[in-house]
mmCIF file of C-alpha atoms in Angstrom:
data_model
loop_
_atom_site.group_PDB
_atom_site.id
_atom_site.type_symbol
_atom_site.label_atom_id
_atom_site.label_comp_id
_atom_site.label_asym_id
_atom_site.label_seq_id
_atom_site.Cartn_x
_atom_site.Cartn_y
_atom_site.Cartn_z
ATOM 1 C CA MET U 1 14.139 -8.038 -2.351
ATOM 2 C CA CYS U 2 11.431 -5.609 -1.388
ATOM 3 C CA GLY U 3 11.843 -4.050 2.049
ATOM 4 C CA ARG U 4 9.839 -0.808 1.722
ATOM 5 C CA PHE U 5 7.214 0.356 -0.731
ATOM 6 C CA VAL U 6 4.789 3.151 -1.557
ATOM 7 C CA ILE U 7 1.025 3.119 -2.068
ATOM 8 C CA THR U 8 -0.690 6.346 -3.124
ATOM 9 C CA GLU U 9 -3.843 5.095 -4.866
ATOM 10 C CA ALA U 10 -6.977 5.215 -2.723
ATOM 11 C CA ALA U 11 -8.482 1.947 -1.527
ATOM 12 C CA ASP U 12 -11.670 2.459 -3.538
ATOM 13 C CA GLU U 13 -9.557 2.958 -6.681
ATOM 14 C CA MET U 14 -7.757 -0.310 -5.985
ATOM 15 C CA ALA U 15 -11.075 -2.051 -5.377
ATOM 16 C CA ARG U 16 -12.310 -0.892 -8.799
ATOM 17 C CA LEU U 17 -9.051 -1.799 -10.546
ATOM 18 C CA PHE U 18 -9.011 -5.348 -9.177
ATOM 19 C CA GLU U 19 -12.808 -5.726 -9.263
ATOM 20 C CA ALA U 20 -12.714 -6.557 -5.555
ATOM 21 C CA ILE U 21 -15.091 -5.942 -2.671
ATOM 22 C CA PRO U 22 -13.308 -3.719 -0.096
ATOM 23 C CA ALA U 23 -13.250 -4.567 3.599
ATOM 24 C CA ASN U 24 -14.155 -1.938 6.183
ATOM 25 C CA ASP U 25 -10.844 -1.855 8.085
ATOM 26 C CA LEU U 26 -8.377 -0.997 5.342
ATOM 27 C CA PRO U 27 -5.096 0.798 6.136
ATOM 28 C CA GLN U 28 -4.843 4.503 5.484
ATOM 29 C CA VAL U 29 -3.398 5.668 2.162
ATOM 30 C CA PRO U 30 -1.390 7.380 0.787
ATOM 31 C CA ASN U 31 1.628 5.939 2.541
ATOM 32 C CA HIS U 32 5.014 6.856 1.070
ATOM 33 C CA ASN U 33 6.975 4.642 3.462
ATOM 34 C CA VAL U 34 5.269 1.278 3.969
ATOM 35 C CA CYS U 35 7.445 -0.768 6.324
ATOM 36 C CA PRO U 36 7.535 -4.409 7.430
ATOM 37 C CA THR U 37 4.879 -5.315 10.044
ATOM 38 C CA ASN U 38 2.598 -2.505 8.753
ATOM 39 C CA GLN U 39 -0.948 -3.389 7.751
ATOM 40 C CA ILE U 40 -1.155 -3.294 3.952
ATOM 41 C CA LEU U 41 -3.751 -3.676 1.193
ATOM 42 C CA VAL U 42 -4.072 -7.215 -0.171
ATOM 43 C CA VAL U 43 -6.236 -8.638 -2.969
ATOM 44 C CA LEU U 44 -7.639 -12.142 -2.484
ATOM 45 C CA GLY U 45 -9.101 -14.157 -5.333
ATOM 46 C CA GLY U 46 -12.025 -16.512 -5.629
ATOM 47 C CA GLU U 47 -15.596 -16.306 -6.851
ATOM 48 C CA GLY U 48 -15.673 -12.753 -5.507
ATOM 49 C CA ARG U 49 -12.357 -10.955 -5.105
ATOM 50 C CA ARG U 50 -11.771 -9.130 -1.838
ATOM 51 C CA LEU U 51 -9.586 -6.165 -0.963
ATOM 52 C CA THR U 52 -8.518 -6.630 2.626
ATOM 53 C CA SER U 53 -5.811 -5.782 5.157
ATOM 54 C CA MET U 54 -2.918 -7.987 6.277
ATOM 55 C CA ARG U 55 0.278 -7.676 8.262
ATOM 56 C CA TRP U 56 3.318 -7.451 6.007
ATOM 57 C CA GLY U 57 5.458 -10.150 7.551
ATOM 58 C CA PHE U 58 4.447 -13.770 7.012
ATOM 59 C CA ILE U 59 4.079 -15.755 10.243
ATOM 60 C CA PRO U 60 4.334 -19.560 9.858
ATOM 61 C CA HIS U 61 1.723 -21.515 11.781
ATOM 62 C CA TRP U 62 4.325 -22.984 14.172
ATOM 63 C CA TYR U 63 5.440 -19.584 15.506
ATOM 64 C CA LYS U 64 4.199 -19.161 19.077
ATOM 65 C CA SER U 65 4.410 -15.376 18.737
ATOM 66 C CA PRO U 66 4.947 -12.983 15.823
ATOM 67 C CA GLY U 67 8.581 -12.569 16.891
ATOM 68 C CA ASP U 68 9.293 -16.254 17.398
ATOM 69 C CA GLY U 69 11.557 -16.439 14.339
ATOM 70 C CA PRO U 70 12.886 -14.397 11.403
ATOM 71 C CA LEU U 71 10.707 -11.639 9.968
ATOM 72 C CA LEU U 72 9.569 -13.100 6.630
ATOM 73 C CA ILE U 73 8.640 -10.149 4.438
ATOM 74 C CA ASN U 74 9.780 -11.769 1.164
ATOM 75 C CA ALA U 75 9.561 -15.267 -0.294
ATOM 76 C CA ARG U 76 12.100 -16.275 -2.947
ATOM 77 C CA ALA U 77 10.469 -17.562 -6.137
ATOM 78 C CA GLU U 78 13.227 -20.125 -6.643
ATOM 79 C CA THR U 79 12.545 -21.913 -3.332
ATOM 80 C CA ILE U 80 8.962 -20.981 -2.448
ATOM 81 C CA ALA U 81 7.603 -24.400 -3.401
ATOM 82 C CA GLU U 82 10.029 -26.230 -1.083
ATOM 83 C CA LYS U 83 10.404 -24.006 1.976
ATOM 84 C CA PRO U 84 8.272 -25.396 4.830
ATOM 85 C CA ALA U 85 7.132 -21.890 5.763
ATOM 86 C CA PHE U 86 5.870 -21.077 2.262
ATOM 87 C CA ARG U 87 5.086 -24.205 0.242
ATOM 88 C CA SER U 88 1.472 -24.626 1.348
ATOM 89 C CA ALA U 89 0.709 -20.944 0.814
ATOM 90 C CA ALA U 90 2.357 -21.027 -2.626
ATOM 91 C CA ARG U 91 -0.104 -23.742 -3.652
ATOM 92 C CA GLU U 92 -3.238 -22.576 -1.886
ATOM 93 C CA ARG U 93 -2.999 -18.979 -0.617
ATOM 94 C CA ARG U 94 -1.681 -16.628 -3.256
ATOM 95 C CA CYS U 95 -2.629 -12.962 -3.218
ATOM 96 C CA ILE U 96 -1.686 -9.602 -4.736
ATOM 97 C CA VAL U 97 -0.216 -6.584 -2.945
ATOM 98 C CA PRO U 98 -1.009 -3.309 -4.753
ATOM 99 C CA ALA U 99 1.716 -0.657 -4.725
ATOM 100 C CA THR U 100 2.722 2.510 -6.525
ATOM 101 C CA GLY U 101 6.467 1.895 -6.293
ATOM 102 C CA PHE U 102 9.164 0.578 -3.992
ATOM 103 C CA TYR U 103 12.562 1.469 -2.579
ATOM 104 C CA GLU U 104 15.925 -0.207 -2.915
ATOM 105 C CA TRP U 105 19.405 0.770 -1.749
ATOM 106 C CA THR U 106 22.949 0.922 -3.024
ATOM 107 C CA LYS U 107 26.027 1.980 -1.032
ATOM 108 C CA ASP U 108 28.620 4.661 -1.698
ATOM 109 C CA ALA U 109 32.389 4.476 -1.170
ATOM 110 C CA ASP U 110 31.889 5.224 2.527
ATOM 111 C CA ASN U 111 29.352 2.400 2.883
ATOM 112 C CA LYS U 112 26.456 4.841 3.320
ATOM 113 C CA ARG U 113 23.058 3.590 2.177
ATOM 114 C CA LEU U 114 21.731 5.446 -0.878
ATOM 115 C CA PRO U 115 17.986 4.973 -1.473
ATOM 116 C CA TRP U 116 16.368 4.674 -4.897
ATOM 117 C CA TYR U 117 12.699 4.896 -5.788
ATOM 118 C CA ILE U 118 11.458 2.424 -8.412
ATOM 119 C CA ARG U 119 8.109 2.646 -10.185
ATOM 120 C CA PRO U 120 6.459 1.563 -13.474
ATOM 121 C CA SER U 121 7.805 3.602 -16.380
ATOM 122 C CA GLY U 122 4.272 4.405 -17.522
ATOM 123 C CA GLY U 123 3.043 5.308 -14.063
ATOM 124 C CA GLY U 124 0.082 3.623 -12.392
ATOM 125 C CA PRO U 125 0.026 0.870 -9.773
ATOM 126 C CA ILE U 126 2.110 -2.298 -9.485
ATOM 127 C CA ALA U 127 0.634 -5.679 -8.574
ATOM 128 C CA PHE U 128 3.172 -7.591 -6.463
ATOM 129 C CA ALA U 129 2.782 -11.364 -6.367
ATOM 130 C CA ALA U 130 2.399 -12.440 -2.742
ATOM 131 C CA ILE U 131 1.343 -15.291 -0.477
ATOM 132 C CA TRP U 132 -0.570 -15.217 2.782
ATOM 133 C CA GLN U 133 -1.021 -17.187 5.985
ATOM 134 C CA GLU U 134 -3.547 -17.100 8.797
ATOM 135 C CA TRP U 135 -1.630 -17.242 12.074
ATOM 136 C CA ARG U 136 -3.422 -18.274 15.225
ATOM 137 C CA HIS U 137 -2.105 -18.817 18.743
ATOM 138 C CA GLY U 138 -4.583 -19.036 21.572
ATOM 139 C CA ASP U 139 -6.945 -16.085 21.214
ATOM 140 C CA ASP U 140 -4.588 -14.248 18.861
ATOM 141 C CA LEU U 141 -5.518 -14.321 15.171
ATOM 142 C CA MET U 142 -3.694 -12.489 12.384
ATOM 143 C CA ASN U 143 -3.613 -12.637 8.584
ATOM 144 C CA THR U 144 -0.075 -12.130 7.315
ATOM 145 C CA CYS U 145 1.662 -12.016 3.944
ATOM 146 C CA ALA U 146 5.010 -11.982 2.129
ATOM 147 C CA ILE U 147 5.913 -10.491 -1.255
ATOM 148 C CA VAL U 148 7.427 -12.903 -3.768
ATOM 149 C CA THR U 149 10.811 -11.895 -5.205
ATOM 150 C CA THR U 150 12.894 -13.142 -8.111
ATOM 151 C CA SER U 151 16.247 -12.383 -9.713
ATOM 152 C CA ALA U 152 16.562 -8.841 -11.028
ATOM 153 C CA ASN U 153 16.402 -8.009 -14.699
ATOM 154 C CA ALA U 154 19.450 -6.331 -16.232
ATOM 155 C CA ALA U 155 18.175 -2.792 -15.576
ATOM 156 C CA MET U 156 17.236 -3.446 -11.961
ATOM 157 C CA ALA U 157 20.482 -5.341 -11.318
ATOM 158 C CA LYS U 158 22.304 -1.994 -11.395
ATOM 159 C CA ILE U 159 20.696 -1.337 -8.017
ATOM 160 C CA HIS U 160 19.979 -4.762 -6.501
ATOM 161 C CA HIS U 161 20.201 -8.418 -7.496
ATOM 162 C CA ARG U 162 16.575 -9.138 -6.486
ATOM 163 C CA MET U 163 13.226 -7.586 -7.397
ATOM 164 C CA PRO U 164 9.551 -8.188 -6.596
ATOM 165 C CA VAL U 165 7.527 -10.353 -8.966
ATOM 166 C CA CYS U 166 5.310 -7.831 -10.778
ATOM 167 C CA LEU U 167 2.103 -9.206 -12.303
ATOM 168 C CA SER U 168 0.419 -7.791 -15.403
ATOM 169 C CA PRO U 169 -3.407 -7.597 -15.390
ATOM 170 C CA GLU U 170 -3.729 -10.644 -17.618
ATOM 171 C CA ASP U 171 -1.738 -12.618 -15.022
ATOM 172 C CA TRP U 172 -3.972 -11.760 -12.080
ATOM 173 C CA PRO U 173 -6.556 -14.573 -12.521
ATOM 174 C CA LEU U 174 -3.862 -17.230 -12.787
ATOM 175 C CA TRP U 175 -1.919 -15.991 -9.776
ATOM 176 C CA LEU U 176 -5.077 -15.717 -7.681
ATOM 177 C CA GLY U 177 -6.084 -19.282 -8.528
ATOM 178 C CA GLU U 178 -9.063 -18.278 -10.656
ATOM 179 C CA ALA U 179 -7.729 -19.615 -13.960
ATOM 180 C CA GLY U 180 -6.403 -23.092 -13.208
ATOM 181 C CA LYS U 181 -2.833 -24.150 -12.624
ATOM 182 C CA GLY U 182 0.474 -22.756 -13.852
ATOM 183 C CA ALA U 183 1.083 -19.811 -11.520
ATOM 184 C CA ALA U 184 4.718 -20.859 -11.096
ATOM 185 C CA MET U 185 5.531 -19.624 -14.601
ATOM 186 C CA LEU U 186 4.583 -16.080 -13.538
ATOM 187 C CA MET U 187 7.442 -15.849 -11.028
ATOM 188 C CA ARG U 188 9.887 -14.190 -13.407
ATOM 189 C CA PRO U 189 11.564 -10.783 -13.676
ATOM 190 C CA ALA U 190 9.616 -7.940 -15.238
ATOM 191 C CA PRO U 191 10.797 -6.702 -18.674
ATOM 192 C CA GLU U 192 13.717 -4.268 -18.498
ATOM 193 C CA SER U 193 11.569 -1.426 -19.834
ATOM 194 C CA TYR U 194 8.883 -1.887 -17.167
ATOM 195 C CA LEU U 195 10.497 0.126 -14.379
ATOM 196 C CA ASP U 196 12.054 3.558 -13.961
ATOM 197 C CA PHE U 197 14.181 4.502 -10.964
ATOM 198 C CA TRP U 198 15.942 7.501 -9.457
ATOM 199 C CA ARG U 199 17.824 8.524 -6.320
ATOM 200 C CA VAL U 200 15.782 9.927 -3.440
ATOM 201 C CA ASP U 201 16.613 11.640 -0.171
ATOM 202 C CA PRO U 202 18.306 9.470 2.494
ATOM 203 C CA ARG U 203 15.586 10.613 4.865
ATOM 204 C CA VAL U 204 13.646 7.538 3.747
ATOM 205 C CA ASN U 205 16.310 5.396 5.445
ATOM 206 C CA SER U 206 14.287 5.992 8.606
ATOM 207 C CA ASN U 207 11.101 3.980 8.969
ATOM 208 C CA ARG U 208 9.605 7.030 10.705
ATOM 209 C CA ALA U 209 9.915 9.240 7.623
ATOM 210 C CA SER U 210 6.724 10.211 5.817
ATOM 211 C CA GLY U 211 5.420 12.505 3.120
ATOM 212 C CA CYS U 212 5.179 12.682 -0.652
ATOM 213 C CA ASP U 213 8.599 14.357 -0.897
ATOM 214 C CA LEU U 214 10.220 10.994 -0.073
ATOM 215 C CA ILE U 215 9.857 9.923 -3.708
ATOM 216 C CA GLU U 216 11.085 13.178 -5.273
ATOM 217 C CA PRO U 217 14.294 12.752 -7.317
ATOM 218 C CA ILE U 218 17.568 14.208 -6.095
ATOM 219 C CA SER U 219 20.901 14.616 -7.837
ATOM 220 C CA ALA U 220 22.881 11.382 -7.749
#
């Protein structure tokens, strides 16, 4: 799964990378502890790509309030096409969530949560596959999204059995619906060599923690 992530690249850098027009109300970066329900950067495809802001936490159209059901921050690749909450978005509303890295947790012998930071081995940003939904109830209107996850590759499985779907640049047009059909084949684990990971301070266990030191390695 992906329950927390990091974004350090500036919005204008992400706009250039994805060749997208940036909106005016983008969330502040860097953010070394992006949490569910935060506003996050999202790339939308089409004739002119857009870099916009959405709530991380997909809200199905039948929810009467954002808290009317489970918090849907991830969508499983294996079932995304069948789940009532996700199937329409998987066909029609795919997007990309830019990130620098993400966190995952293991547990020690005392059942304490041990955080790990995971990032591309060559550095640079990650493009998470995601889906989005416009939620409206009365006068309330909100664009929301979920990150797509798949089974972990062998390297990542040492930490967790799930991982985000990470898209390479050549995959972006297909995922965004700009290059025809076949996006389902992109929902696969990244190559084992794609990611590096290391232990970080348990301070990140708190969603209130902040600062660039959150991703600094510590002794395991």
